[in-house]
Tab-separated table of C-alpha atoms and ligand atoms in Angstrom:
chain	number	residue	atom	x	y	z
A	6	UNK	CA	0.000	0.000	0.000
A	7	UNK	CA	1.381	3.590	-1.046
A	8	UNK	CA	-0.247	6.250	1.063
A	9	UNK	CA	0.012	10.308	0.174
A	10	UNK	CA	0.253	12.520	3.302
A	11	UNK	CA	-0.595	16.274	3.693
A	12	UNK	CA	0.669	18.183	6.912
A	13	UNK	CA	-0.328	21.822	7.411
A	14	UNK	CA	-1.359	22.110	11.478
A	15	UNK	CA	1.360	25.061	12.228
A	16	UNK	CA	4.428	26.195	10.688
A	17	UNK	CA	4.899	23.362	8.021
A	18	UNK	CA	3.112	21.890	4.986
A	19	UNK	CA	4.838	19.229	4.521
A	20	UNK	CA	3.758	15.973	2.084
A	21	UNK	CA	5.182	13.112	1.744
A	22	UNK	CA	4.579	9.404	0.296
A	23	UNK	CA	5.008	6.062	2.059
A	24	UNK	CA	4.532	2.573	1.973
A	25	UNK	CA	4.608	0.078	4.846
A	26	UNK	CA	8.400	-0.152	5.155
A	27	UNK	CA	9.864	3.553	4.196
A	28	UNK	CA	9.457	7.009	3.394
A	29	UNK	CA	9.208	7.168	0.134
A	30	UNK	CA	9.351	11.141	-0.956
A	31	UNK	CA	8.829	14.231	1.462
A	32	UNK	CA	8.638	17.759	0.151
A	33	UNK	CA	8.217	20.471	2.526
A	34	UNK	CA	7.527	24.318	2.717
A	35	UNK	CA	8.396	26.475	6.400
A	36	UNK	CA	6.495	29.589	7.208
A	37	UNK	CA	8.799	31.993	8.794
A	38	UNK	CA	6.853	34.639	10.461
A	39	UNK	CA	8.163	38.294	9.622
A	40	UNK	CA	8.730	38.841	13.168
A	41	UNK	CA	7.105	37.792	16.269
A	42	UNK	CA	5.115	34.942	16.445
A	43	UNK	CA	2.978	32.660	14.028
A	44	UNK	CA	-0.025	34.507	12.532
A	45	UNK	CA	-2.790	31.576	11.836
A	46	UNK	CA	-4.088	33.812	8.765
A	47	UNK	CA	-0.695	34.486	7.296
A	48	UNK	CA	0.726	30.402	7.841
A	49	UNK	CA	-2.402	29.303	6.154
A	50	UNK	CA	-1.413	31.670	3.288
A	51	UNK	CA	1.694	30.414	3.404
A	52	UNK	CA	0.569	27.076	2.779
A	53	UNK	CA	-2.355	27.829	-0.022
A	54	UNK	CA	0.668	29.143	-2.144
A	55	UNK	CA	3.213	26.598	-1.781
A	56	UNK	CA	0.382	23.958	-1.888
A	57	UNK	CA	0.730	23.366	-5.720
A	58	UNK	CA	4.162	23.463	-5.807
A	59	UNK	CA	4.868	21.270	-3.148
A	60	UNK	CA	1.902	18.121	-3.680
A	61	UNK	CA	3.617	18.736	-7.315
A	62	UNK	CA	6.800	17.896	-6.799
A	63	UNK	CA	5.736	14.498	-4.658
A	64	UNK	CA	2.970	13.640	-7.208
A	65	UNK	CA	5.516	14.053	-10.011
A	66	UNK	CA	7.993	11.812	-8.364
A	67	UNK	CA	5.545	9.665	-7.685
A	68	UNK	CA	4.906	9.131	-11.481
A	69	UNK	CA	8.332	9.088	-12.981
A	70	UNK	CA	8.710	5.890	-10.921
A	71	UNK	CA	5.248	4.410	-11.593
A	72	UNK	CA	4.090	4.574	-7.963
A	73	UNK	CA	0.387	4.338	-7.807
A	74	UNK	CA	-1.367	6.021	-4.847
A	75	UNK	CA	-4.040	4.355	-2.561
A	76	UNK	CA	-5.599	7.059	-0.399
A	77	UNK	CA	-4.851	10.558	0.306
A	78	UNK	CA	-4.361	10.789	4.548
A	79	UNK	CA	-4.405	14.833	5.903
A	80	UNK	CA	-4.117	16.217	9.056
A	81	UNK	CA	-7.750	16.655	10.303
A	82	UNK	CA	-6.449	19.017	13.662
A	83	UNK	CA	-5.910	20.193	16.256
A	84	UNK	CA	-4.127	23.234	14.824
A	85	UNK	CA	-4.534	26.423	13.609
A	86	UNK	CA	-8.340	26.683	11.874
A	87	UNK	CA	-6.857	28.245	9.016
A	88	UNK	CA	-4.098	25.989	8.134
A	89	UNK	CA	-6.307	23.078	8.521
A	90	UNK	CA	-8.849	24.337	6.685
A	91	UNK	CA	-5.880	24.961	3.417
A	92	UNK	CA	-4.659	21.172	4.306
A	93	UNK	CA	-8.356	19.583	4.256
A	94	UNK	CA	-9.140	21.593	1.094
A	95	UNK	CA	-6.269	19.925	-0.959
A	96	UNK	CA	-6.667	16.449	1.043
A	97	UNK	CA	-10.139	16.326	-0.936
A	98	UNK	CA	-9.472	17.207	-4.156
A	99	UNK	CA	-6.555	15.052	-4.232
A	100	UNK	CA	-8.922	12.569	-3.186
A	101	UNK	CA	-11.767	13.399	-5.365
A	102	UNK	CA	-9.359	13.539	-8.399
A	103	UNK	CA	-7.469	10.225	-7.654
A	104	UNK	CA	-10.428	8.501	-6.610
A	105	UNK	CA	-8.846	6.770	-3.394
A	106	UNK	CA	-9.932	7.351	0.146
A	107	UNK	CA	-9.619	9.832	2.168
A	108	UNK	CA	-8.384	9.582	5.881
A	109	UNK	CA	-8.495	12.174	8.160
A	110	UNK	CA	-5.754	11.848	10.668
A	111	UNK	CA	-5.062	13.152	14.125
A	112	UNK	CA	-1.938	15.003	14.652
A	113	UNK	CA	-0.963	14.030	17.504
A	114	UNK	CA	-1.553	10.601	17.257
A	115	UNK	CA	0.676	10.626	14.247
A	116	UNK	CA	3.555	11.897	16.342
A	117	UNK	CA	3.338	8.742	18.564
A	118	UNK	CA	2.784	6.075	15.440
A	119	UNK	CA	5.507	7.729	13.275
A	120	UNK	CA	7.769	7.636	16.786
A	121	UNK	CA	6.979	3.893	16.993
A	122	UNK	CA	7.178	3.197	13.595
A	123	UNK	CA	11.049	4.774	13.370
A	124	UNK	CA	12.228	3.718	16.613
A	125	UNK	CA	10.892	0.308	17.205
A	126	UNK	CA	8.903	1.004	20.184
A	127	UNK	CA	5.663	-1.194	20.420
A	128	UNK	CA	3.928	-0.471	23.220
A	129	UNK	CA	5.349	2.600	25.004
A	130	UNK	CA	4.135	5.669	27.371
A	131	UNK	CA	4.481	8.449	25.025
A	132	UNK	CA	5.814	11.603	26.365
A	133	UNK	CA	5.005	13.828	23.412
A	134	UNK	CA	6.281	17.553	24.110
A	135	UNK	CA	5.891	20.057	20.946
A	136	UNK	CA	5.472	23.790	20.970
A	137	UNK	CA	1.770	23.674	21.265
A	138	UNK	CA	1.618	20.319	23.239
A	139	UNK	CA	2.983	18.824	26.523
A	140	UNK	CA	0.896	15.254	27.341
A	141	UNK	CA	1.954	12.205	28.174
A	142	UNK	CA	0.065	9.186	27.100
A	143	UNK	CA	-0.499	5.114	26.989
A	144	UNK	CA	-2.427	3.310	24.590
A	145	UNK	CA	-5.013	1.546	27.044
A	146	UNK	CA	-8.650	0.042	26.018
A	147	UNK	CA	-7.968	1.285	22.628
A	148	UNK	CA	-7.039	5.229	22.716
A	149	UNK	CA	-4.181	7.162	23.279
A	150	UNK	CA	-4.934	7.947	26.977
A	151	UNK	CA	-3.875	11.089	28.489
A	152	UNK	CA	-2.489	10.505	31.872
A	153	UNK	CA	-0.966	13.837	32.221
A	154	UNK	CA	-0.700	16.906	30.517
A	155	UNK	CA	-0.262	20.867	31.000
A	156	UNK	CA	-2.758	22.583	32.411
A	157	UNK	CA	-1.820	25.755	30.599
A	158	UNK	CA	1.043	26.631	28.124
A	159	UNK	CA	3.162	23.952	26.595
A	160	UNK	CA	6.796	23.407	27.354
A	161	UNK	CA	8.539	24.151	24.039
A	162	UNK	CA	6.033	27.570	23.896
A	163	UNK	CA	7.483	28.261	27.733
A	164	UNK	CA	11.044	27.867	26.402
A	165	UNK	CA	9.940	29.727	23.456
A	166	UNK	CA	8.422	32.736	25.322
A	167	UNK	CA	11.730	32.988	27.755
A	168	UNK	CA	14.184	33.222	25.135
A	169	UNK	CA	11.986	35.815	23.223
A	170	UNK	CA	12.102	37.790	26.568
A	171	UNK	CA	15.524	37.856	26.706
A	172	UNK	CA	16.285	38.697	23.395
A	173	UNK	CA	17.416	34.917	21.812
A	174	UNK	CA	15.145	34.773	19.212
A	175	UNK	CA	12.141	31.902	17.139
A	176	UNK	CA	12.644	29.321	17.819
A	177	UNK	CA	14.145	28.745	21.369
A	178	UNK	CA	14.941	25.420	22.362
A	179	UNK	CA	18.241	24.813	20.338
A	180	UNK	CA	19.335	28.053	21.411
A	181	UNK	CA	18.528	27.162	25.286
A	182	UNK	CA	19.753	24.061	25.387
A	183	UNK	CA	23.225	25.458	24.178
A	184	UNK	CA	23.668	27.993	26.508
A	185	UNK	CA	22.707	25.433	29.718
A	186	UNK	CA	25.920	23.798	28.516
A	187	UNK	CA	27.562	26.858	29.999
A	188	UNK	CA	25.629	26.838	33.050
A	189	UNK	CA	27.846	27.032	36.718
A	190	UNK	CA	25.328	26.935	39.206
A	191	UNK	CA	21.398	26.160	39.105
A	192	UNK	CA	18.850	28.861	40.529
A	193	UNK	CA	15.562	27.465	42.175
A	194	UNK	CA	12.273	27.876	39.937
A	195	UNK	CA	8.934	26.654	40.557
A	196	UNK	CA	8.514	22.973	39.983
A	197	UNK	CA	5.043	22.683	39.569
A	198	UNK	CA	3.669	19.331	38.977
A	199	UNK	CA	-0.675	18.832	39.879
A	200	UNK	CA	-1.569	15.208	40.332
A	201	UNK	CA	-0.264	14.404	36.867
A	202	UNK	CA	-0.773	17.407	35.279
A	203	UNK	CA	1.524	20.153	34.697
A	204	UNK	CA	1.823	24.085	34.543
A	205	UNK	CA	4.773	25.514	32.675
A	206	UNK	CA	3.625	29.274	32.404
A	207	UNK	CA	4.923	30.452	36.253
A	208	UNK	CA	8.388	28.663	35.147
A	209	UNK	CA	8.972	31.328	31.632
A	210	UNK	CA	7.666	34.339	33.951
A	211	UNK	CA	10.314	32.984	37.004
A	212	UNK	CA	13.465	32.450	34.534
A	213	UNK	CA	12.532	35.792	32.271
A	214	UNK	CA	12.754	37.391	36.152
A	215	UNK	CA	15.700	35.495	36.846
A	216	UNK	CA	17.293	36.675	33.297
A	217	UNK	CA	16.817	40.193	35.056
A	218	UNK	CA	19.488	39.587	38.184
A	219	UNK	CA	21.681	35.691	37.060
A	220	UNK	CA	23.930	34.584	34.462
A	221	UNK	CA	21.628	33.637	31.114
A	222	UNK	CA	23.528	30.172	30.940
A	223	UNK	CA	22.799	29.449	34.712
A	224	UNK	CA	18.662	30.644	34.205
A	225	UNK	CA	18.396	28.240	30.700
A	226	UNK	CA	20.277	25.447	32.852
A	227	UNK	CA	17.824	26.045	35.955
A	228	UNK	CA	14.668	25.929	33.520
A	229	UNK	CA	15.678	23.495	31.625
A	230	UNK	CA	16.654	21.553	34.591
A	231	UNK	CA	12.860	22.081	36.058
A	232	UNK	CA	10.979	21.463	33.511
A	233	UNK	CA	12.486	18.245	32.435
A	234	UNK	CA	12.218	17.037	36.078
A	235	UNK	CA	8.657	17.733	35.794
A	236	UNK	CA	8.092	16.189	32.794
A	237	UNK	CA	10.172	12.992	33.833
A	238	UNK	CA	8.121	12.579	37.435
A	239	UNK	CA	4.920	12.332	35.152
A	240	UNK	CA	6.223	9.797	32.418
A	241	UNK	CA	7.589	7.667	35.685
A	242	UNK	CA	4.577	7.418	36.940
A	243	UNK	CA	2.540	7.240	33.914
A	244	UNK	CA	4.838	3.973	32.626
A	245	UNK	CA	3.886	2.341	36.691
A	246	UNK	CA	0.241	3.015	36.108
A	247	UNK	CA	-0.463	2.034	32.575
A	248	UNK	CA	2.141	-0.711	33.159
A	249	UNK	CA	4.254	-0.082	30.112
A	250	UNK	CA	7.958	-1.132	29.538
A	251	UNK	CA	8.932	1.608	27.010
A	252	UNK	CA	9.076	4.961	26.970
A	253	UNK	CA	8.494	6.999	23.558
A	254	UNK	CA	10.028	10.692	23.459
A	255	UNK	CA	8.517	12.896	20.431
A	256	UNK	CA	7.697	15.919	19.209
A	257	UNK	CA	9.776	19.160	18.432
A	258	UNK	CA	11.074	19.428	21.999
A	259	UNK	CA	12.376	15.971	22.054
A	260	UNK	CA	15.625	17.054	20.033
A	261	UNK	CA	16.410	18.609	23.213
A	262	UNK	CA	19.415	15.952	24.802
A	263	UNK	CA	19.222	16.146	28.087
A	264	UNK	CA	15.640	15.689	28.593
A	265	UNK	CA	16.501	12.467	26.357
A	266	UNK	CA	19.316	11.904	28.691
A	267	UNK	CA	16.767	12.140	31.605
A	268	UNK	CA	14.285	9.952	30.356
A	269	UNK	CA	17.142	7.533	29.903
A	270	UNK	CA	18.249	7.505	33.660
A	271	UNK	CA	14.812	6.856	34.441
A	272	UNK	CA	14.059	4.314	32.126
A	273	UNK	CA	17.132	2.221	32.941
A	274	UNK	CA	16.156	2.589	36.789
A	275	UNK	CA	12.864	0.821	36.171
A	276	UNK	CA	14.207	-2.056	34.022
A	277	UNK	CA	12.474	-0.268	30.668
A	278	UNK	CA	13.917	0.830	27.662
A	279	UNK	CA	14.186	4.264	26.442
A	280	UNK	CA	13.175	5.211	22.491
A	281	UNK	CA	13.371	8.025	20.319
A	282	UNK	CA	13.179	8.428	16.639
A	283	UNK	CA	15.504	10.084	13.995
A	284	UNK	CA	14.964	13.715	14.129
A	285	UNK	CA	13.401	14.546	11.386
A	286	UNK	CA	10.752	12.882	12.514
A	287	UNK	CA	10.347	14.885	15.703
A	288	UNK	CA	8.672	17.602	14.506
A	289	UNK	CA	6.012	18.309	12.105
A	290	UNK	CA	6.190	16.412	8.753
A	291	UNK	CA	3.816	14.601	6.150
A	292	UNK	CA	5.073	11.633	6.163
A	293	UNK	CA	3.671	11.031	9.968
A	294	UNK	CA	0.585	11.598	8.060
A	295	UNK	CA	0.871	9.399	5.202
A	296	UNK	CA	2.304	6.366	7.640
A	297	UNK	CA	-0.407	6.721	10.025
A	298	UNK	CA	-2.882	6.925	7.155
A	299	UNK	CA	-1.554	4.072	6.079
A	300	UNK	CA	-1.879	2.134	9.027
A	301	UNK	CA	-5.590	3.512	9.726
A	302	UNK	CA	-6.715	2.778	6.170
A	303	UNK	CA	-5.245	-1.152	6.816
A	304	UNK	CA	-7.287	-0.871	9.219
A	305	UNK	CA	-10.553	-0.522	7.194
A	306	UNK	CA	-11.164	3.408	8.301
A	307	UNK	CA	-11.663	5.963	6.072
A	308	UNK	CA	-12.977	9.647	6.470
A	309	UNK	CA	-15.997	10.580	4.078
A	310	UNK	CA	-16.126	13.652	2.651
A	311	UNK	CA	-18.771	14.704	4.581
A	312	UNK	CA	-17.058	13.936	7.879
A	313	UNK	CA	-13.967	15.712	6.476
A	314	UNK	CA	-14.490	18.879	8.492
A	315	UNK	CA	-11.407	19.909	10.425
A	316	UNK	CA	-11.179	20.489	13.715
A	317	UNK	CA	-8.666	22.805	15.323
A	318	UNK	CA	-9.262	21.078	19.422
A	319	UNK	CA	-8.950	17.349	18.018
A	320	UNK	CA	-7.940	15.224	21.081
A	321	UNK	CA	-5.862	12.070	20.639
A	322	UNK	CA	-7.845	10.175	23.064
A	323	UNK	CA	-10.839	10.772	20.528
A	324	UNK	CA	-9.732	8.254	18.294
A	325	UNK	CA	-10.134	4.469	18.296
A	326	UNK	CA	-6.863	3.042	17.920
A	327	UNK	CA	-7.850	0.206	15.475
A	328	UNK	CA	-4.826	-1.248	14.302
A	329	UNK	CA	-2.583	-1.901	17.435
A	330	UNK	CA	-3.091	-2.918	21.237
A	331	UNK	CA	-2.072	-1.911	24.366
B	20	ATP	P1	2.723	20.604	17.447
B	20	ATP	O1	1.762	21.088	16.406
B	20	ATP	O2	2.785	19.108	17.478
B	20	ATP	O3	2.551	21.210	18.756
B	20	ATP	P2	4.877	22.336	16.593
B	20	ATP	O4	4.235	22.962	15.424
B	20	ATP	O5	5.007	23.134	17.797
B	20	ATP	O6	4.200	20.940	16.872
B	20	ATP	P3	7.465	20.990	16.622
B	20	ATP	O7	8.482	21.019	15.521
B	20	ATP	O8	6.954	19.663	17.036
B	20	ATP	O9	6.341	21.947	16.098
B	20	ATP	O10	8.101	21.688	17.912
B	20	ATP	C1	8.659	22.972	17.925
B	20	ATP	C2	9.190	23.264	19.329
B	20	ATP	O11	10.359	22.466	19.595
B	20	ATP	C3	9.604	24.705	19.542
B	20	ATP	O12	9.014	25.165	20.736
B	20	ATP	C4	11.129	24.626	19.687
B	20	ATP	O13	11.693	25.621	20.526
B	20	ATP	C5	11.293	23.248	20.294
B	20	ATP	N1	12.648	22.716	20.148
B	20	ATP	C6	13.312	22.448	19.004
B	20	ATP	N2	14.575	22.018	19.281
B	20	ATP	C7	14.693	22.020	20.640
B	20	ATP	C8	15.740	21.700	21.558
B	20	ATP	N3	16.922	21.289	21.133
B	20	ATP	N4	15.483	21.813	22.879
B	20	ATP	C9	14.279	22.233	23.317
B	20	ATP	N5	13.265	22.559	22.514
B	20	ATP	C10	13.461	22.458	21.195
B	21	FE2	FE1	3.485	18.585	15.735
């Protein structure tokens, strides 16, 4: 089976084409915002007019080497309204054209099966931390259960926000993470975990503060430091209660090493075994799109038109997980 994947949630429209073993062909186009932040209206611009160009170039490659397509997977949310709406647009016509099913696929749960798929993990807790999402999740009774996640900004938008605030610049993380290298001493910030949930937003306020009067190095040390604590305590106990033997790191934030490092430590304490994919398929790309497209549409489920509609809150633990068990 040869699937055809369209990603457009955020900052990327990516697609790509894969069959049950590889990647076949990705092509991708990055909005980068003028300054600032991402403007929904203008990324979903971005995305109508590289949209030709880019389904182009993998549809062409696609037919210099005789490659015939068997359903058209997009993402169906959550993301920004606008982008989806671009993505969805395309996903149908492709589909409509091509006459092959349509499957409309959750983001995030593409994340995890694209992180399985490339790492080898089968049944893991999933500790998926992006720059719109920190959860951390178990497949259990068929869904993606959420056993923890923040209760208001996510960590890679909390790193983000800090290193705007002292002048570092879009994106943040990389640019963190190198200066914590530096880092002499660690400064106490708020560690705040709530049952299993988390809050990140008191953390960016505390190290932008902290920016004001200590060494940057030492404040992106300290935060990183925190929030990776955090984030391990949850997985930990997330992997006792779901009773799960692996532990799955994606997302955009997972390039980050020491939180990989972390996870590691903990995972080797517990007798379990620590995964994480390549990196380019951390963050956003089509061919987590296509591959869990694929898998769905194995499956026997595909998304009629009419069900189509995107929607920009899509949970992961809204979707029955038909083709593996927990
Ligand atoms: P989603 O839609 O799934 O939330 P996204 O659009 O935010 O994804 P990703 O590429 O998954 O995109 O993640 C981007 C985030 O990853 C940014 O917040 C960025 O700062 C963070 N990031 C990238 N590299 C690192 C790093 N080395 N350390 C920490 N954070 C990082
Ligand atoms: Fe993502």
């Amino acid at each position: 089976m040869i699937i055809f994947g369209l990603e457009g949630t955020a900052w990327n429209l990516s697609a790509a084409l894969v069959d049950e073993k590889n990647v076949l062909f990705e092509k991708m186009a990055t909005y980068v915002p003028a300054k600032g932040g991402i403007h929904p209206r203008e990324a979903s611009q971005h995305h109508a007019e590289h949209m030709a160009r880019v389904v182009g170039e993998v549809l062409q490659e696609a037919k210099d080497k005789g490659l015939k397509t068997d359903g058209i997977a997009f993402s169906q949310g959550p993301g920004l309204g606008p982008c989806l709406r671009t993505v969805a647009t395309a996903a149908r016509v492709l589909s409509r054209k091509m006459n092959v099913p349509l499957v409309g696929v959750n983001h995030c749960v593409a994340h995890i099966e694209v992180g399985k798929w490339r790492s080898g993990a089968t049944d893991p807790a999933v500790i998926y931390v992006s720059g719109a999402n920190s959860q951390v999740l178990a497949l259990r009774r068929g869904r993606y259960r959420i056993f923890g996640e923040t209760l208001d900004i996510s960590i890679g938008n909390a790193i983000d926000k800090f290193a705007r605030s002292v002048g570092l610049g879009h994106p943040g993380g990389p640019k963190v993470e190198a200066l914590a290298k530096e880092a002499k001493d660690y400064i106490s910030m708020p560690y705040t975990v709530k049952g299993m949930d988390l809050s990140f937003s008191g953390l960016s306020t505390a190290a932008t503060e902290a920016a004001k009067r200590y060494p940057l190095p030492d404040v992106c040390y300290s935060l990183q430091e925190t929030a990776f604590a955090m984030l391990v305590e949850v997985t930990e106990r997330a992997m006792a209660h779901a009773e799960k033997k692996e532990c799955l790191l994606v997302g955009g934030v997972g390039a980050n090493k020491r939180l990989g490092d972390m996870l590691t430590s903990m995972c080797q304490e517990r007798g379990a075994q620590f995964f994480l994919p390549e990196r380019k398929y951390m963050g956003d790309n089509g061919s987590m799109i296509a591959y869990t497209g694929l898998i769905m549409l194995k499956s026997g489920v595909s998304t009629p038109i009419a069900e189509s509609k995107v929607n920009p809150g899509y949970r992961p633990d809204e979707v029955d997980v038909t083709w593996a068990e927990g």
